[in-house]
Protein backbone atom coordinates (compact mmCIF):
# COMPACT_ATOMS: atom_id res chain seq x y z
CA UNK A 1 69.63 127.96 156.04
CA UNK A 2 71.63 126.14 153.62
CA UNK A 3 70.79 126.23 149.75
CA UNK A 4 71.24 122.23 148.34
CA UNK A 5 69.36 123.50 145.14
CA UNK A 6 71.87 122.01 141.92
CA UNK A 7 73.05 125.08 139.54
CA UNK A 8 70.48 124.74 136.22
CA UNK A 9 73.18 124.29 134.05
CA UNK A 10 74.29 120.96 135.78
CA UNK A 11 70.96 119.65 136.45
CA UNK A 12 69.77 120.46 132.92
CA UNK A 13 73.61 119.32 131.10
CA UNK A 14 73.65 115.89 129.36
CA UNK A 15 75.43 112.78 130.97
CA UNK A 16 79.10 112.65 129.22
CA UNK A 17 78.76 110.30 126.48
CA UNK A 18 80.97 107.34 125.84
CA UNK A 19 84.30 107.72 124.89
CA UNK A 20 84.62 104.23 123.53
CA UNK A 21 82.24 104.09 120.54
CA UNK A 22 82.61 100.50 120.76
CA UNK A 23 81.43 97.58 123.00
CA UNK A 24 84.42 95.90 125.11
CA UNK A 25 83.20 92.25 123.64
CA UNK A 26 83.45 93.90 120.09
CA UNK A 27 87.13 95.53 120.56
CA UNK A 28 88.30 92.51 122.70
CA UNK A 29 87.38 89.84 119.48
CA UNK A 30 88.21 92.34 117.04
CA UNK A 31 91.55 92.90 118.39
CA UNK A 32 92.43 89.17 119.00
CA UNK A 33 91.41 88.15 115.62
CA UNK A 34 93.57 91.14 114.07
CA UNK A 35 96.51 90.14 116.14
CA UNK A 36 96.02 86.67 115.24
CA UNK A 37 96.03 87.57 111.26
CA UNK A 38 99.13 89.85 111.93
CA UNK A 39 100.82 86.59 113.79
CA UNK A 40 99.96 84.31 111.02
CA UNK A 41 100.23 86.47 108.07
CA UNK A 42 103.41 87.85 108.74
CA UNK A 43 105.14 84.56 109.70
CA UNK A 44 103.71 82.09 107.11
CA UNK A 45 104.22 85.64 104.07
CA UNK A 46 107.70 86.33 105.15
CA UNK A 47 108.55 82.28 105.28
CA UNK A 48 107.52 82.37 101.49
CA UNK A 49 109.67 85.08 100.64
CA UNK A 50 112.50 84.02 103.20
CA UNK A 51 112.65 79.96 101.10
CA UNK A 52 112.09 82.13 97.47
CA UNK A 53 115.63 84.41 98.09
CA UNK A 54 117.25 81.45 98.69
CA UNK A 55 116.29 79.75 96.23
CA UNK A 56 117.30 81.31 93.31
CA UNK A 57 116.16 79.31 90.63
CA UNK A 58 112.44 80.33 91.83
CA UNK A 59 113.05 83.86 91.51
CA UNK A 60 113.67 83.70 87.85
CA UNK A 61 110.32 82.77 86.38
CA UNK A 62 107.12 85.01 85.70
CA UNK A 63 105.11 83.36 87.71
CA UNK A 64 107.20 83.43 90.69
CA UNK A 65 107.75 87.00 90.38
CA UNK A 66 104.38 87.92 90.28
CA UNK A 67 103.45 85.39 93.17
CA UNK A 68 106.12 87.11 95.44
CA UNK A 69 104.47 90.59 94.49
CA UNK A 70 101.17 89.37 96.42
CA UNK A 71 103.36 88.14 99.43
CA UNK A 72 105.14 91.51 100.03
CA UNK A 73 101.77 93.19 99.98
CA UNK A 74 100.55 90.69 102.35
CA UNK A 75 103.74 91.54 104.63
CA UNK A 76 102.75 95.33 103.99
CA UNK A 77 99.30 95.12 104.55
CA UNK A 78 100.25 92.97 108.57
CA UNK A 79 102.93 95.42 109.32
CA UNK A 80 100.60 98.73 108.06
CA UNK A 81 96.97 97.89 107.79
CA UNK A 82 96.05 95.68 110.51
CA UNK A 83 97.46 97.67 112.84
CA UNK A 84 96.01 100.59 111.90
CA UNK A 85 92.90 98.95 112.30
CA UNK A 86 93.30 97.89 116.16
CA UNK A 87 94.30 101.26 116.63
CA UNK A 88 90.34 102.71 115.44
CA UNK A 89 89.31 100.05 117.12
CA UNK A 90 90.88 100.88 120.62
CA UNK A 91 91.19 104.15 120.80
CA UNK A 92 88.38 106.74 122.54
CA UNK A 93 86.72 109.35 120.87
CA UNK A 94 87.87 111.83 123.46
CA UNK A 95 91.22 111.94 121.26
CA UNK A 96 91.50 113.73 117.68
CA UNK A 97 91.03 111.17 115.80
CA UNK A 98 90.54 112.54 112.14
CA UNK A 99 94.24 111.50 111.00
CA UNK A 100 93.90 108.52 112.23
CA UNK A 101 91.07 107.13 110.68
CA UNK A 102 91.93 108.98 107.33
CA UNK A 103 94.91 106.81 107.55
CA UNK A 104 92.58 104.15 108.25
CA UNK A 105 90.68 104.22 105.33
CA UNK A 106 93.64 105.16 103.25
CA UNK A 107 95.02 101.69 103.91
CA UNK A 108 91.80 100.16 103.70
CA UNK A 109 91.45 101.51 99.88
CA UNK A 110 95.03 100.67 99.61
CA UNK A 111 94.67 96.77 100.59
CA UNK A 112 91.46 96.71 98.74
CA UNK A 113 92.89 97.65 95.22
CA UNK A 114 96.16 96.19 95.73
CA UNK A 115 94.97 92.91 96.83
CA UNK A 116 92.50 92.48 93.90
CA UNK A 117 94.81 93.80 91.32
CA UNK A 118 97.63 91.27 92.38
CA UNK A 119 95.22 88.29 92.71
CA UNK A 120 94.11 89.30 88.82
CA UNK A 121 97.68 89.67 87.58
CA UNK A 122 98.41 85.61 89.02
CA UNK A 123 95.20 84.62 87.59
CA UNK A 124 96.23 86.06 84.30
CA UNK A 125 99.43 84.22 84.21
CA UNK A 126 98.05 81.19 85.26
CA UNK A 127 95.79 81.20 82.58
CA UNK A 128 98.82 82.43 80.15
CA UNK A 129 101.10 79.50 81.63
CA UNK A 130 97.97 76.64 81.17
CA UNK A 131 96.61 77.86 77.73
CA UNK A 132 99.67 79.06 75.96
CA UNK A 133 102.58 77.32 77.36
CA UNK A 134 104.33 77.27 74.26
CA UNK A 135 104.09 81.28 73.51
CA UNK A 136 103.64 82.89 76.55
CA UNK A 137 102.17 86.48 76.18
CA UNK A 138 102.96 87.88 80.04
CA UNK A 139 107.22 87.59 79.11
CA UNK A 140 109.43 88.95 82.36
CA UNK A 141 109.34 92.68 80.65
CA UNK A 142 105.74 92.62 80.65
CA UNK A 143 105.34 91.29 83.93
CA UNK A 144 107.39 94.21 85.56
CA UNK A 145 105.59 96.45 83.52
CA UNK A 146 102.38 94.93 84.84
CA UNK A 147 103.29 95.08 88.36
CA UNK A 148 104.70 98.79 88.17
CA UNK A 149 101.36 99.87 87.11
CA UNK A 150 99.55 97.54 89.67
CA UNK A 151 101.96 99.60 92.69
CA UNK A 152 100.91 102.61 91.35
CA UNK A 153 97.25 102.17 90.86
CA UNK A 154 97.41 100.99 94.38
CA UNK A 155 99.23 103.70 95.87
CA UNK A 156 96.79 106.35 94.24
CA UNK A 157 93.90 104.65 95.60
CA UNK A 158 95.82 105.26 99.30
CA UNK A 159 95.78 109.02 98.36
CA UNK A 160 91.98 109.31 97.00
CA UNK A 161 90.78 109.62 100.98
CA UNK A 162 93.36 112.03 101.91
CA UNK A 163 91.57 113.97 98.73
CA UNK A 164 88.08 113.77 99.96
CA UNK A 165 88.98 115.17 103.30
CA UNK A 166 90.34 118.08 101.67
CA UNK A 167 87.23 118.52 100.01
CA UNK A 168 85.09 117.64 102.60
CA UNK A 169 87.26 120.71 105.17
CA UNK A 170 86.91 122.87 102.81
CA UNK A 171 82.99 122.83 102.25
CA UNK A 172 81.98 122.22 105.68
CA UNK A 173 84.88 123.80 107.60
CA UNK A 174 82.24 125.20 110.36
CA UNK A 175 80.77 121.39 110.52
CA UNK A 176 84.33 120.28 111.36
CA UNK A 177 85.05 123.04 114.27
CA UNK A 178 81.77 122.01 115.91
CA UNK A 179 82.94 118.39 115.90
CA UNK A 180 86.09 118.95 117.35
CA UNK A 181 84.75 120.98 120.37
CA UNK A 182 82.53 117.97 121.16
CA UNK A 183 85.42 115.75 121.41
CA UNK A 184 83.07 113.34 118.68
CA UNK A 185 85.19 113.66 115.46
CA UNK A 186 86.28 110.15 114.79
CA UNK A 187 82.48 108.94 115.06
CA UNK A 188 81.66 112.06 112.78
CA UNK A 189 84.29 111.07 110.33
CA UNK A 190 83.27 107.72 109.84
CA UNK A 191 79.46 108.65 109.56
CA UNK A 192 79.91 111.02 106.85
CA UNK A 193 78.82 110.10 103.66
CA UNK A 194 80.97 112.56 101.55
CA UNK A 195 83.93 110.40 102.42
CA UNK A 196 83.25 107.28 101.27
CA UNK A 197 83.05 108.08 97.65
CA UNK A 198 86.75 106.42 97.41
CA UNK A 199 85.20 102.73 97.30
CA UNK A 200 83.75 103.75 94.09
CA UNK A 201 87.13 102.70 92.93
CA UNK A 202 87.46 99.61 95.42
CA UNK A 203 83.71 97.92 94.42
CA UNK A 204 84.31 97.61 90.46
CA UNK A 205 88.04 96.03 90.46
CA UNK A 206 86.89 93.60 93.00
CA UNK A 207 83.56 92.58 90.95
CA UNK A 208 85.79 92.78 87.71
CA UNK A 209 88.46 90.50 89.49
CA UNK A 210 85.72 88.18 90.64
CA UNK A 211 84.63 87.53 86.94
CA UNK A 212 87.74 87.54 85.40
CA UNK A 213 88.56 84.64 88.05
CA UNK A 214 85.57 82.86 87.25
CA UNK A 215 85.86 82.38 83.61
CA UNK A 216 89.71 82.64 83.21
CA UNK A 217 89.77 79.15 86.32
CA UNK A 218 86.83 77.40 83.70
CA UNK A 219 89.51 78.06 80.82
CA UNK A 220 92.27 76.46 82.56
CA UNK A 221 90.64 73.32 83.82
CA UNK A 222 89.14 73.31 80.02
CA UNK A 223 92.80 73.44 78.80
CA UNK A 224 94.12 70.68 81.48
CA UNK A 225 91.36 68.35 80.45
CA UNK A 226 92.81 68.40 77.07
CA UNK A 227 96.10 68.38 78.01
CA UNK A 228 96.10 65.73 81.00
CA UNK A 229 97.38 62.46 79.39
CA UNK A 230 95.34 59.08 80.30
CA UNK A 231 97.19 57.78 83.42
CA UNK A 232 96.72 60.29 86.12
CA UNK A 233 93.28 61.78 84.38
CA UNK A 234 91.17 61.39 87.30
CA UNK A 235 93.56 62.72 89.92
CA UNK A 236 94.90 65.15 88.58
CA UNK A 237 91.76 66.76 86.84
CA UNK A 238 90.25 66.07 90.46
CA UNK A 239 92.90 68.41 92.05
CA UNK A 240 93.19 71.13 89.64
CA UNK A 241 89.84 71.75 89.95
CA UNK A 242 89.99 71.48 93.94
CA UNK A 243 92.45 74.09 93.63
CA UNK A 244 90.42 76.34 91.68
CA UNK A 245 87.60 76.31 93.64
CA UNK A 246 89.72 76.88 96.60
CA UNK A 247 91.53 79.98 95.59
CA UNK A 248 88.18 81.30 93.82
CA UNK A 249 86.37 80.46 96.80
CA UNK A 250 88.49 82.00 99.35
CA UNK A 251 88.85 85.30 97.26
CA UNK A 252 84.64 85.64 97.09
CA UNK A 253 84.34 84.78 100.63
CA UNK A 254 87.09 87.29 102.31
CA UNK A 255 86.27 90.08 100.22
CA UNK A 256 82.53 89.60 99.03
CA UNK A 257 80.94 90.97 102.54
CA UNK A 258 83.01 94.24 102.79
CA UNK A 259 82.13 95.02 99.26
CA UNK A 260 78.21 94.25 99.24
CA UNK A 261 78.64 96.49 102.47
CA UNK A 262 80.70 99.36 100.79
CA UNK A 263 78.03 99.22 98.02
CA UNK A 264 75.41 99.82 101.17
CA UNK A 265 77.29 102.37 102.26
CA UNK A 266 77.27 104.19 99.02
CA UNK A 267 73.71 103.99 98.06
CA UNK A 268 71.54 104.49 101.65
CA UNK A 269 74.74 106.13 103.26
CA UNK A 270 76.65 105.38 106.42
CA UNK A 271 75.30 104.58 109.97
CA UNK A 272 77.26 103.50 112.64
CA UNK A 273 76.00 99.74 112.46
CA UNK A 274 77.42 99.91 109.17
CA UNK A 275 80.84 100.99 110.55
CA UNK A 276 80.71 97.74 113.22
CA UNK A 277 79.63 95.55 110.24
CA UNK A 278 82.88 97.06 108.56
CA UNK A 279 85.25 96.76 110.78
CA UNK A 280 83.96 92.98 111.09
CA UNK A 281 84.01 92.12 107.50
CA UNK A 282 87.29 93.58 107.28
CA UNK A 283 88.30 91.35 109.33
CA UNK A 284 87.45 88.53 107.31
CA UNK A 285 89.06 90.49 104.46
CA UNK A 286 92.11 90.35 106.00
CA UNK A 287 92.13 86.79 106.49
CA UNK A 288 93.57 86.56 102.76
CA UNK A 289 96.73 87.14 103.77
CA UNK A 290 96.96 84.00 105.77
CA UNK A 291 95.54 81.77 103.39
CA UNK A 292 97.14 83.41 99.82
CA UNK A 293 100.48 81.11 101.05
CA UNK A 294 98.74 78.33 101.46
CA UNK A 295 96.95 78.78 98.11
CA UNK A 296 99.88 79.76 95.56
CA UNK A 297 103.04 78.63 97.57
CA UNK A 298 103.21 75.63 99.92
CA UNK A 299 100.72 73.90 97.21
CA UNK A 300 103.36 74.39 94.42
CA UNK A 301 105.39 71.33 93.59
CA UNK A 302 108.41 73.66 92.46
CA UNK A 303 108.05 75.13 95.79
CA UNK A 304 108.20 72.52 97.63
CA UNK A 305 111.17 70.76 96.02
């Protein structure tokens, strides 16, 4: 007599869950749209920076210098960030994740702070250069100074999730060995709510940089309407405020999702719709680095000479 009765154990175990935590339709577009931003970002930022080195009269200004600060953290965030991101996006669960997607959201809060606080500093000096072109308050020693402290507020904001880990090992160090012997630790990482308390730093300099923008553009198209002699009044008061809609515009709608998300994500806590909604709006997010050459270099008439 034969016995074809199944051991308990692997009658009774669980099927083997999904390494993948994502659908193949949602890591194929993902991907392609991430390697398309990488493409165009890096090719259209280093162009800018390629036609400012050789010109040399360009690099001498303010304004240039703080234009070319946002381009080399566009270059930065296509060579680093994006990346980074098709990596979480690919890659199973079976793996240890946990450095990984630290590093994830490390460059996440890094292009989050950075690009905000660069997009403020040119809005500042374009409101210095329209309202005060006479006595300019941002002078090439201030500038520096400004953009020093921009790297560095940027660069501790890439450090704050590396923090919260720590904290978050420490006070649930038995949490963390379960997770690892299930082979689920990326998932687990990215549905804990004790490390997300970093975009508590990324949410108010994008909402202050948003209102800043908003009155500081009014201001300037105030100050060109009393500036603009009688010739070219309707064209040219018809483009400048084109243009300021457009770069306002563009700002609100690449980084506005990710940050009414974050601000989910902070008050109800994490789920992992939440993390697909994420990963999609950054996406979007990272769209600015295609379109901030369009918007503050090819559009410039000193440029373009």
């Amino acid at each position: 007599v034969t016995d074809n009765t199944e051991p308990i154990s692997s009658a009774m175990s669980p099927a083997a869950p999904d390494p993948y935590p994502y659908p193949v339709s949602f890591q194929i577009s993902l991907t392609g749209f991430l390697m398309l931003e990488i493409l165009l970002g890096l090719s259209s930022n280093l162009t800018v920076l390629a036609l400012y080195c050789m010109k040399s009269n360009l690099i001498s200004s303010v304004s240039n210098i703080v234009t070319m600060n946002l381009h080399v953290l566009d270059v930065l965030i296509c060579v680093c960030c994006i990346p980074l991101t098709i990596v979480v996006v690919l890659l199973s669960l079976e793996r240890d994740m946990a450095l990984v997607c630290c590093f994830h959201e490390a460059c996440v809060s890094f292009a989050s702070v950075a690009t905000a606080a660069n997009v403020l500093a040119i809005t500042l000096d374009r409101y210095d250069i329209s309202v005060k072109p006479a006595n300019r308050v941002l002078t090439m020693g201030r500038a520096l100074a400004l953009l020093a402290s921009i790297w560095v507020l940027s660069f501790a904001s890439f450090l704050v999730p590396f923090i919260e880990v720590g904290f978050f090992a420490h006070d649930h160090a038995e949490l963390n060995q379960t997770v690892v012997e299930n082979g689920a630790l990326s998932n687990e990482y990215y549905t804990e709510p004790g490390l997300y308390y970093h975009l508590l730093a990324q949410i108010p300099i994008f909402f202050f940089t948003a209102i800043v923008m908003l009155i500081t553009y009014s201001k300037i198209l105030q100050a060109l309407n009393i500036r603009i002699g009688t010739r070219f009044h309707a064209s040219q008061k018809k483009k400048a405020r084109r243009m300021s809609l457009l770069i306002v515009s563009t700002f609100l709608l690449c980084w506005t999702p990710i940050t009414v998300l974050n601000t989910v994500i902070l008050s109800v806590g994490p789920s992992n719709l939440m993390v697909r909604l994420r990963l999609g709006f950054l996406v979007m997010a990272y769209g600015t680095t295609i379109f901030h050459p369009l918007l503050y270099a090819f559009t410039r008439q000193k440029f373009q000479k």
